[in-house]
XYZ file of C-alpha atoms in Angstrom:
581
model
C -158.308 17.239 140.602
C -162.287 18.006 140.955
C -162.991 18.524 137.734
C -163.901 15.193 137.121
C -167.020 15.424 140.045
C -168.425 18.832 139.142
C -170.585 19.513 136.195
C -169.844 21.429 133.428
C -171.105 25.105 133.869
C -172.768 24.954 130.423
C -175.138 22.291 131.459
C -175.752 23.919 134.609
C -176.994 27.034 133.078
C -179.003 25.103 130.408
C -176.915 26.212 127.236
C -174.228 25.083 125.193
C -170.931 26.694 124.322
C -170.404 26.179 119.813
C -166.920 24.328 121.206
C -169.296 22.017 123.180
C -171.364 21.348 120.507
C -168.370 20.389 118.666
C -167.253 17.926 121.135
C -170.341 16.534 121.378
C -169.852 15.948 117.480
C -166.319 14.335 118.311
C -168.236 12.055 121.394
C -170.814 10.947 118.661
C -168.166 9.951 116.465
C -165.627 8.036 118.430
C -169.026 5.697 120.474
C -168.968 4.895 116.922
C -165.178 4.383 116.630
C -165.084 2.459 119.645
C -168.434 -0.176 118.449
C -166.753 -1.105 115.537
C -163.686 -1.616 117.299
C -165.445 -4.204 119.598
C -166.729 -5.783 115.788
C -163.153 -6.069 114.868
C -162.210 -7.485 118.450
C -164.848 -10.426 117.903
C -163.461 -10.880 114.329
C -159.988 -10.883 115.296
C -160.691 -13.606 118.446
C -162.743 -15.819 116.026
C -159.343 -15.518 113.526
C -156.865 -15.712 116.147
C -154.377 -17.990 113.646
C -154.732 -15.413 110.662
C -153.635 -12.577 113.448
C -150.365 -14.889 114.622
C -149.191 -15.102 110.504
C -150.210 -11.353 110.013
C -148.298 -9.731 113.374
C -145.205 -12.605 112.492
C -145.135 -11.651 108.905
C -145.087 -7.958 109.614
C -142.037 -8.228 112.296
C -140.110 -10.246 109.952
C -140.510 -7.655 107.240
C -139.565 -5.332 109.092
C -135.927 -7.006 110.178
C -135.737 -7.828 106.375
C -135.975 -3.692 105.657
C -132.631 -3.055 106.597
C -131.125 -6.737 105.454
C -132.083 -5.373 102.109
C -129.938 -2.606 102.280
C -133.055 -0.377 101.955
C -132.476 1.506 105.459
C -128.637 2.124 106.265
C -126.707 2.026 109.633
C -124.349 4.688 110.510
C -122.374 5.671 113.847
C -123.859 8.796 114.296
C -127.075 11.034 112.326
C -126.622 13.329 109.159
C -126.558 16.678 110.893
C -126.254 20.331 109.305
C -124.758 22.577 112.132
C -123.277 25.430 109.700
C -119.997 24.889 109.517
C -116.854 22.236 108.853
C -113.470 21.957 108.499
C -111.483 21.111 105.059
C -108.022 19.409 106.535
C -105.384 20.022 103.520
C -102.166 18.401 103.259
C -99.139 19.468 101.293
C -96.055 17.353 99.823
C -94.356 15.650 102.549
C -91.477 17.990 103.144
C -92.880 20.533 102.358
C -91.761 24.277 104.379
C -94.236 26.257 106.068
C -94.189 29.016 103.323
C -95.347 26.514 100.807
C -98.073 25.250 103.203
C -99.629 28.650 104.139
C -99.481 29.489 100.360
C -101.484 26.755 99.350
C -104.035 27.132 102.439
C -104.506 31.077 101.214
C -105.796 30.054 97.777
C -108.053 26.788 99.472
C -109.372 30.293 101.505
C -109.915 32.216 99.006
C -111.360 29.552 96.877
C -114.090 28.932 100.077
C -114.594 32.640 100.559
C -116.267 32.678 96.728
C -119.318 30.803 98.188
C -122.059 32.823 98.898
C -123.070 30.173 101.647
C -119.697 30.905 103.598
C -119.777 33.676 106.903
C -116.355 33.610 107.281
C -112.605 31.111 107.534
C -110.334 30.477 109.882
C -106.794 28.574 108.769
C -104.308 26.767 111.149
C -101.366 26.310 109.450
C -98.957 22.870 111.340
C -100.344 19.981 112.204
C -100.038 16.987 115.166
C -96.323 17.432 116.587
C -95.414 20.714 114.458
C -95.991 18.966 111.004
C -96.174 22.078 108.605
C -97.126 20.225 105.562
C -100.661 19.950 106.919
C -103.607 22.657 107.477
C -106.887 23.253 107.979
C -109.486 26.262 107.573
C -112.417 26.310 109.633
C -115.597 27.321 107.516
C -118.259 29.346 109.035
C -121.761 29.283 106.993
C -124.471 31.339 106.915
C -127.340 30.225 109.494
C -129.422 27.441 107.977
C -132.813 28.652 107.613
C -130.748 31.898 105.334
C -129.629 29.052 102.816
C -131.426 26.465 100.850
C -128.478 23.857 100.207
C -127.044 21.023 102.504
C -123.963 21.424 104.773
C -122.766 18.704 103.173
C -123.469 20.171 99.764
C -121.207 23.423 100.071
C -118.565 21.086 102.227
C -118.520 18.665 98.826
C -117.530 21.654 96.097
C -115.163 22.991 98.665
C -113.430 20.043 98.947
C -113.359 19.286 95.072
C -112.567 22.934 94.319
C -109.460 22.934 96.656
C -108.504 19.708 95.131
C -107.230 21.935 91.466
C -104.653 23.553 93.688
C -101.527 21.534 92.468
C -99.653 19.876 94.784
C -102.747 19.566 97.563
C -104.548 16.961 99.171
C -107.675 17.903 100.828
C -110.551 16.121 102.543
C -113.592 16.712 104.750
C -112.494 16.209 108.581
C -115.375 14.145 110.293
C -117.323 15.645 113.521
C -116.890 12.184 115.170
C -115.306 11.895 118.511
C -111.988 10.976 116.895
C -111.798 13.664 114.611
C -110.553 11.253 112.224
C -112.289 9.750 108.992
C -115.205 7.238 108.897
C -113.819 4.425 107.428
C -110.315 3.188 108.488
C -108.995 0.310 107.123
C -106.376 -0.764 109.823
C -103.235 -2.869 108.736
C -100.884 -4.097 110.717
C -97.561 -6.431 110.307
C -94.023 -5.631 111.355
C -92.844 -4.760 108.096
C -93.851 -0.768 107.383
C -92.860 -1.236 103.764
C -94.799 -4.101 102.761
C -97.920 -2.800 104.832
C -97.237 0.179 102.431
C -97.820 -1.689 99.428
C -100.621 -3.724 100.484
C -102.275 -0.540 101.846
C -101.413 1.301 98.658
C -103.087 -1.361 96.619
C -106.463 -1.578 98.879
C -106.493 1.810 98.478
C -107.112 1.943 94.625
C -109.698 -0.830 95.182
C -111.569 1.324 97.783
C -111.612 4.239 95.247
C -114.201 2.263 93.285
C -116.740 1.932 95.703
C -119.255 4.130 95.000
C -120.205 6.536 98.017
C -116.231 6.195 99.535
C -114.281 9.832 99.026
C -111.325 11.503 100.830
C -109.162 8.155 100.448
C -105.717 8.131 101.819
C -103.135 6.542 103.741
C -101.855 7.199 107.199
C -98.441 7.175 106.507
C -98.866 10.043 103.940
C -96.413 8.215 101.106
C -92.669 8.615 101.216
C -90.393 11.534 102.359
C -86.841 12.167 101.357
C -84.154 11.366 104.476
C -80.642 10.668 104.745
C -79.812 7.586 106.009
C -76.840 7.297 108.217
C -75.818 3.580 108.778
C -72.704 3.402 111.264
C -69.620 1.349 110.977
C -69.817 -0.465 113.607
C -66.350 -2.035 113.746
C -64.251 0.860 113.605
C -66.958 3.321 115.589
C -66.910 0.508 118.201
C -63.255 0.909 118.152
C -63.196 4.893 118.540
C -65.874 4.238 121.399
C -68.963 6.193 119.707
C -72.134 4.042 119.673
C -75.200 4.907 118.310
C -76.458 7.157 120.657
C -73.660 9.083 120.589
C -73.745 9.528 117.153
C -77.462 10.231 117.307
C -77.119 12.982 119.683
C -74.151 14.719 117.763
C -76.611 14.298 114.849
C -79.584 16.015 116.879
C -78.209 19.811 117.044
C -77.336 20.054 113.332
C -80.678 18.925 112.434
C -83.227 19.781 115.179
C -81.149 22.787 116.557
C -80.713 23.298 120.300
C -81.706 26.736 121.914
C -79.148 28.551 122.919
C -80.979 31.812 124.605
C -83.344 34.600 124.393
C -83.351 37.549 121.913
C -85.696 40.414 122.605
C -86.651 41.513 118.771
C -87.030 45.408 117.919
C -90.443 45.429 118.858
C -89.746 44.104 122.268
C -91.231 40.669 122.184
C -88.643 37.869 123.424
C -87.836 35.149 121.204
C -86.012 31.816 121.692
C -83.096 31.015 119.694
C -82.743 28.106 118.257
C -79.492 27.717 116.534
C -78.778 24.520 113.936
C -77.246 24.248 110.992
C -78.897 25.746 107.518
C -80.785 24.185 104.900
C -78.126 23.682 102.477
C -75.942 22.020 105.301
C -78.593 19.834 106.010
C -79.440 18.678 102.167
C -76.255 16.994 100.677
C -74.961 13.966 102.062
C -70.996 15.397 100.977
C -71.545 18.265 103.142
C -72.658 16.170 106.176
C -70.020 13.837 105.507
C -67.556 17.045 107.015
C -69.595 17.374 110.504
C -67.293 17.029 112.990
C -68.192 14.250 115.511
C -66.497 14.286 119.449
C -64.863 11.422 120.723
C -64.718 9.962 124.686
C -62.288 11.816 126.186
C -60.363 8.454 127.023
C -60.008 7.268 122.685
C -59.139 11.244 121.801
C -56.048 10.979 122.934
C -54.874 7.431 121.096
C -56.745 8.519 117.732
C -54.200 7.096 115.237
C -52.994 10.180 112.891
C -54.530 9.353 109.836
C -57.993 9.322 111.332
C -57.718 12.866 112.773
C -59.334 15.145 110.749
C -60.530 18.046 112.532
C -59.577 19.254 116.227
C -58.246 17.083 118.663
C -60.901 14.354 120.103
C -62.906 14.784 117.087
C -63.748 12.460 113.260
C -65.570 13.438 110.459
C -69.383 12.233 110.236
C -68.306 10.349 106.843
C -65.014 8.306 108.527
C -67.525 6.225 111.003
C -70.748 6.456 109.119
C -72.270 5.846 105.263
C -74.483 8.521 104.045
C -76.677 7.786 101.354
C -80.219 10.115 100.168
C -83.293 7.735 100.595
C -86.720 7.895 101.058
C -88.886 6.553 103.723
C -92.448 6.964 104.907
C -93.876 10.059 106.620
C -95.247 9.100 109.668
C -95.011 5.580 111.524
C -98.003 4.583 113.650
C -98.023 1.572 116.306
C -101.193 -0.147 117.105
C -100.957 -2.727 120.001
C -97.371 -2.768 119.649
C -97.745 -3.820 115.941
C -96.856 -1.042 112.731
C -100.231 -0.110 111.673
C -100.765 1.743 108.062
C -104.515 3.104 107.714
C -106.219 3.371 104.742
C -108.998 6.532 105.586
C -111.788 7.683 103.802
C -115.397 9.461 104.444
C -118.673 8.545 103.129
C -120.706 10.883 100.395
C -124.255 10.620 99.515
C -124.649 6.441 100.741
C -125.606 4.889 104.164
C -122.417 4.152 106.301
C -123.065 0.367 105.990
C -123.600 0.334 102.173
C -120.192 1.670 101.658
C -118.344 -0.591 104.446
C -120.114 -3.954 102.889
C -119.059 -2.944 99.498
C -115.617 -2.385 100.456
C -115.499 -5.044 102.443
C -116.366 -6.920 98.822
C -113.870 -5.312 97.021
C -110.753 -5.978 99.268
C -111.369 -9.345 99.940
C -109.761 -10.516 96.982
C -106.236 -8.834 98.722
C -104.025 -11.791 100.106
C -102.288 -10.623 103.121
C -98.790 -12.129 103.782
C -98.222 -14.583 107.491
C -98.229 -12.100 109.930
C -100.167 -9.232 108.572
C -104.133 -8.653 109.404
C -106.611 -6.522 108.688
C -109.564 -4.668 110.587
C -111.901 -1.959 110.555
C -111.672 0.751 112.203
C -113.455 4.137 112.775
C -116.725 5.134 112.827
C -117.704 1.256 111.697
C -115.546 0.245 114.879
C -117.140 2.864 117.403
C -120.578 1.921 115.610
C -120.072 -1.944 116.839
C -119.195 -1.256 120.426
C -121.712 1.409 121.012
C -124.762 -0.333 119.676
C -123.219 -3.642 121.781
C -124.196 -1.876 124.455
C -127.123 -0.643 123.707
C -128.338 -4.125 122.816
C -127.159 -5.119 126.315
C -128.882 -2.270 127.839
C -132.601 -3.268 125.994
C -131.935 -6.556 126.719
C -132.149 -6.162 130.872
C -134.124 -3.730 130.566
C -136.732 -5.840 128.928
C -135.928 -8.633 131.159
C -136.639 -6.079 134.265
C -139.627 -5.002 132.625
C -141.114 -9.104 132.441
C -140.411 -9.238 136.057
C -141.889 -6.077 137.070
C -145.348 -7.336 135.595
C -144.748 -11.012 136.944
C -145.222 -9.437 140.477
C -147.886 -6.986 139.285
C -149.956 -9.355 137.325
C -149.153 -12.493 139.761
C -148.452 -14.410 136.745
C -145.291 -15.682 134.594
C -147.718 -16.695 131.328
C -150.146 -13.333 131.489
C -146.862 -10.944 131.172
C -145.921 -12.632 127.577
C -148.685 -10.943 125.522
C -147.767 -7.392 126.731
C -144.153 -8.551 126.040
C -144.906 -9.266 122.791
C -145.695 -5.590 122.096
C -142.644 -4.211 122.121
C -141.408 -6.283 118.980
C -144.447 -4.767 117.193
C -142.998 -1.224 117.692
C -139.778 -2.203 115.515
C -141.651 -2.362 112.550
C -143.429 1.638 112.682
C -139.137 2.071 113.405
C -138.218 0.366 110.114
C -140.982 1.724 108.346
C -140.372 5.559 109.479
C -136.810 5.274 109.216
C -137.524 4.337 105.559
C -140.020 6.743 104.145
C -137.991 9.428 105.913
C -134.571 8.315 103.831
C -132.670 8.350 107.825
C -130.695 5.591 108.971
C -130.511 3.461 112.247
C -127.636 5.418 114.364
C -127.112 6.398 117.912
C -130.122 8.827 118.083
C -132.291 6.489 116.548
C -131.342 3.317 118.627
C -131.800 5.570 121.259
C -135.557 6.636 120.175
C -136.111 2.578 120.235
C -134.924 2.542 124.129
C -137.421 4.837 124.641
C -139.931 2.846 123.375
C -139.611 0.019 124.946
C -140.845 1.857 127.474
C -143.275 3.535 125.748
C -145.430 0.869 123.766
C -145.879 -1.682 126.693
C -148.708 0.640 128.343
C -151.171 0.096 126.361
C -151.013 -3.881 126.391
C -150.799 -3.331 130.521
C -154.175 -0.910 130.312
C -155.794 -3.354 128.180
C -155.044 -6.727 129.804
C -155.386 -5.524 133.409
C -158.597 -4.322 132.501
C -159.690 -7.392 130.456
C -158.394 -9.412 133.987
C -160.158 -7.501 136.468
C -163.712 -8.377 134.357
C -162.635 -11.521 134.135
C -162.637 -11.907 137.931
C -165.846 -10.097 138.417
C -167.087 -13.327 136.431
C -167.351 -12.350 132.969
C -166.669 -14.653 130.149
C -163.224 -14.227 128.921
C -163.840 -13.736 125.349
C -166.741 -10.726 126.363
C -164.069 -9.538 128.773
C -161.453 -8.882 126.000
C -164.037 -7.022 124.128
C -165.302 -5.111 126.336
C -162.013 -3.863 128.094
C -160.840 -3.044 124.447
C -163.631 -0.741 124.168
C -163.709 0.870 127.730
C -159.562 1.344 126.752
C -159.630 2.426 123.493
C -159.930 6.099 124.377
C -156.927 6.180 127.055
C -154.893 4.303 124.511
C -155.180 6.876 121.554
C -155.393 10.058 123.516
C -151.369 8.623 124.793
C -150.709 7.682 121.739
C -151.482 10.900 120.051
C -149.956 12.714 123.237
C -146.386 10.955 122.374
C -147.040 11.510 118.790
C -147.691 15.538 119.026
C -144.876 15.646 121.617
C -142.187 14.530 119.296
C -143.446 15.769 115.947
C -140.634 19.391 116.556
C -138.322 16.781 117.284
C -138.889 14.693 114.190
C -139.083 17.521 112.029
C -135.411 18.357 112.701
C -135.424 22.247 112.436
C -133.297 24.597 113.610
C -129.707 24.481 113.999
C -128.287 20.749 114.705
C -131.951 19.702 114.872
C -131.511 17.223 112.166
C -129.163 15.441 114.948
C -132.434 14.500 117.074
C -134.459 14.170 114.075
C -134.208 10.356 113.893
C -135.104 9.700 117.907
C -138.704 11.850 117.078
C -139.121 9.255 113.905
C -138.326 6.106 115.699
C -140.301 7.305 118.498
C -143.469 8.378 115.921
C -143.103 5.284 114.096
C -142.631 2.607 116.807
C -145.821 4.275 118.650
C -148.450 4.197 115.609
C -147.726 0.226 114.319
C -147.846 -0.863 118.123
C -150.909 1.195 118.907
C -152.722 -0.375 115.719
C -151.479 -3.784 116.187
C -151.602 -3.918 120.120
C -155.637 -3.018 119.470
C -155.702 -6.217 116.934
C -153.037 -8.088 118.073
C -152.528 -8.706 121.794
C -155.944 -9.104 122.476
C -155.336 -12.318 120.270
C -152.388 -13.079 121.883
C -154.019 -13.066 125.466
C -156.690 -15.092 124.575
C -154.297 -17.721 122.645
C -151.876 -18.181 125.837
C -154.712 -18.260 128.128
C -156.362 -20.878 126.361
C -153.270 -22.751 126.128
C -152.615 -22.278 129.665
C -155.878 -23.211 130.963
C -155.573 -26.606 128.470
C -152.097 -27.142 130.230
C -153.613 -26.709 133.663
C -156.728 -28.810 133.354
C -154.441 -31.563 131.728
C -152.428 -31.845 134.621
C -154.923 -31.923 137.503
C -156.443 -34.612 135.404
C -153.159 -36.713 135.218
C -152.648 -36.139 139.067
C -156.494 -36.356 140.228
C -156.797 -39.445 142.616
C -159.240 -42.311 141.403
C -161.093 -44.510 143.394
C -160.833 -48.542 143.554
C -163.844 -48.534 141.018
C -161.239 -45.434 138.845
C -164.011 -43.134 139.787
C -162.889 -39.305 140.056
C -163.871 -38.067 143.743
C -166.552 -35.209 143.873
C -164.063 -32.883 145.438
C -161.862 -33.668 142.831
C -164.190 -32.769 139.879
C -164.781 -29.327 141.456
C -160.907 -28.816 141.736
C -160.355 -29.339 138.089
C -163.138 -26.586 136.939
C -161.298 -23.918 138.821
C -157.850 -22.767 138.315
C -155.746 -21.512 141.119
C -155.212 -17.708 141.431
C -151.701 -18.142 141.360
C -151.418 -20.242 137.620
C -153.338 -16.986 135.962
């Protein structure tokens, strides 16, 4: 904390050090840095209109970056953290011995990849489906491989695709687990939100960029319908629960004990009937259904087929083979079908517009609707609240120098900085190919923060001459060169600080990559244009405040009988009040 009052040893002993002869060098050059910065000060306050269009210009450009499509948005960053998951999906109906055969050839078809450590398959999927999968693939650290993540994860997934009678995708690290884009679709009809989901489908599988398309309700599986006859059921006293859970045993099974196996491990048994019992609707038509004890005993004869108190399955019921979908899924009490898919090689937003485009031409029956979902659904709500959050926090910020400053109108310019940082954020976010997601939006939070010093050393300083009495215009000038030095050596500070972040390496580093490049970016365009820029800006709402000032105390001055201004008046209207500045 004394270093600043004692004198450097060097001096004292009447030599210099060759790294203070180099500084000395680096002195020289920036009291030259810093006297043509005071040049382009005086320029800049003589142009002050030409700065306005140049800093208003810029901004806009920058918001038109992305409008162009030439920066992306996406939920979260492109990240490489050496490994994935391929989610496979067989037939529906399909047994487990089918499944795991078809996940053993997707392994050994992943294993042939010199990029992949090791696998890991799970055969049965949410509530005990076993006509779905997935392996878990382990790469190779990434500095000991010179292709993408996504690279090895995209011939995977087209290489397990030849296996007949597969479906495989990419399963997305989101928080959902689920696939980027989700087309939701709801109505109470699941057939017809089949078919209009079916046909959306084929129109998403032209937009370039949109892979892994499928449906949530994983097309149609083979059933046997049972309808009851409800008159003479009714009759017999069996309703439809009763049926149901007669039905429930044959096909479910119900457990029925423990069996300790030959190797001593205990087993549950479940006991139902077999597969070929469970196939043919003539066979089913024979399953013996009980009766309340109260209608066994008045059966008529020529309904009693079976034991005593019991019917056949096929006297009180039609049983037909039919098909019907997979899975049914309920969103807000409505039937929802989903029409998934993942992004490849294109910007989230790119490939959500364009299909956006291409389904529009679908006409959706009264009653149905239509909404995304996903990643472009999280992506909404999350940067919401971001927004929100920048919002008051700016606001805060405004306040915070109101009291400091003593002013509402001196605040502004230093506001005015922190739209000035956006456009180093569009601008690094384009030359690095990244896209505006969480991390990134994040990085601009920071900022805010960030950027608004150096407007608040270079005003308060400019102020604080002004009150010592020196002309305003010589005030910004000279405060802009006593500053300049702070102002870079925390510029460069924040710039060296995130340049490991920015650069992304290491494992998962390319997750935080995008906050160091906002943060970079933002930093170098406000540092320039805060040097050019809100020095301009001060001076311009000054001025106009001043004009504002001066034009009321002359509308409200008091006038003599003779209209005559009073003396004290006149030396009211050359000063303005502390408290107006």
């Amino acid at each position: 904390m004394l270093s600043a009052e004692w004198e450097d040893p060097d001096v004292i002993e009447g030599r210099r050090s060759w790294l203070s002869k180099k500084l000395d060098i680096f002195d020289r050059w920036f009291l030259r840095l810093t006297a043509w910065y005071k040049k382009v000060i005086g320029w800049a306050l003589r142009h002050r209109f030409a700065m306005a269009v140049i800093a208003v210009v810029a901004f806009f450009g920058a918001l038109a970056i992305p409008m162009a499509g030439l920066v992306g948005s996406a939920f979260m960053p492109l990240q490489d953290i050496s490994e994935f998951t391929v989610k496979i999906e067989t037939p529906p109906g399909s047994n487990l011995e089918y499944t795991q055969r078809k996940v053993l050839q997707a392994v050994e078809i992943a294993k042939k990849h010199k990029e992949v450590a090791y696998t890991y398959a799970t055969v049965g999927g949410q509530g005990g489906a076993v006509d779905e999968a997935s392996v878990y693939v382990r790469l190779v650290p990434k500095h000991k491989r010179a292709v993408h993540q996504d690279e090895v994860a995209a011939k995977v997934r087209a290489e397990v695709r030849t296996i007949s009678g597969v479906t495989a995708y990419i399963q997305n690290d989101n928080f959902g687990g689920g696939k980027q884009i989700q087309v939701q679709l709801t109505g109470p009809n699941t057939d017809v939100l089949g078919v209009i989901a079916q046909q959306m489908a084929d129109k998403i599988a032209t937009v370039p960029g949109a892979v892994d398309i499928g449906l949530s309700s994983k097309g149609q599986r083979s059933e046997i319908e049972v309808v009851l006859k409800r008159d003479l059921a009714g009759q017999l006293g069996v309703s439809a629960g009763a049926l149901a859970g007669s039905i429930y045993p044959a096909f479910a099974g119900v457990e029925s004990g423990d069996w300790i196996d030959p190797t001593g491990q205990t087993r549950e048994v479940v006991v139902r009937l077999g597969p070929q019992w469970r196939q043919r609707p003539a066979d089913l038509e024979s399953m013996p259904v009980t009766l309340p004890f109260s209608f066994a005993r008045g059966v008529p004869g020529d309904i009693m087929m079976g034991a005593p108190g019991t019917v056949t399955l096929g006297q009180i019921a039609d049983i037909n083979p039919s098909t019907g979908p997979a899975q049914i899924q309920h969103l807000d009490g409505d039937r929802v079908v989903t029409v998934g898919a993942n992004v490849e090689g294109r910007p989230l937003s790119g490939v959500i517009a364009d299909i956006e485009k291409t389904i529009a031409g679908v006409t959706l029956p009264a009653g149905y609707a239509r909404k995304q979902g996903g990643e472009s659904e999280d992506q909404k709500e999350v940067f919401g609240r971001i927004l929100l959050a920048l919002g008051v926090a700016v606001m805060l910020m405004y306040f915070i120098l109101v009291v400091q400053f003593g002013s509402f109108v001196e605040p502004i310019p230093i506001m005015a900085s922190l739209p000035l940082s956006l456009i180093g954020v569009m601008l690094a976010m384009l030359v690095t190919g990244s896209t505006l997601n969480l991390m990134s939006m994040i990085g601009v939070i920071l900022l805010m923060g960030i950027v608004a010093k150096n407007a608040i050393l270079l005003i308060d300083f400019a102020k604080h001459l002004e009150g010592t009495g020196m002309n305003r215009r010589e005030a910004i000038i000279e405060a802009g060169g006593v500053r300049l030095r702070p102002i870079l050596m925390t510029s460069v500070a924040i710039i060296a600080g995130m340049l490991p972040v920015a650069i992304g390496a290491g494992e998962g580093g390319d997750f935080r990559a995008p906050l160091g490049r906002a943060v970079i970016g933002g930093v170098i365009t406000s540092t320039v244009l805060t040097l050019l820029v809100i020095p301009t800006f001060y001076d311009i709402v000054t001025r106009w405040r001043d004009s504002l000032m001066n034009w009321f105390r002359k509308g409200k001055a008091p006038t003599s009988s003779h209209g005559a201004v009073p003396a004290q008046a006149g030396a009211a209207r050359d000063a303005v009040p502390d408290a107006a500045k």
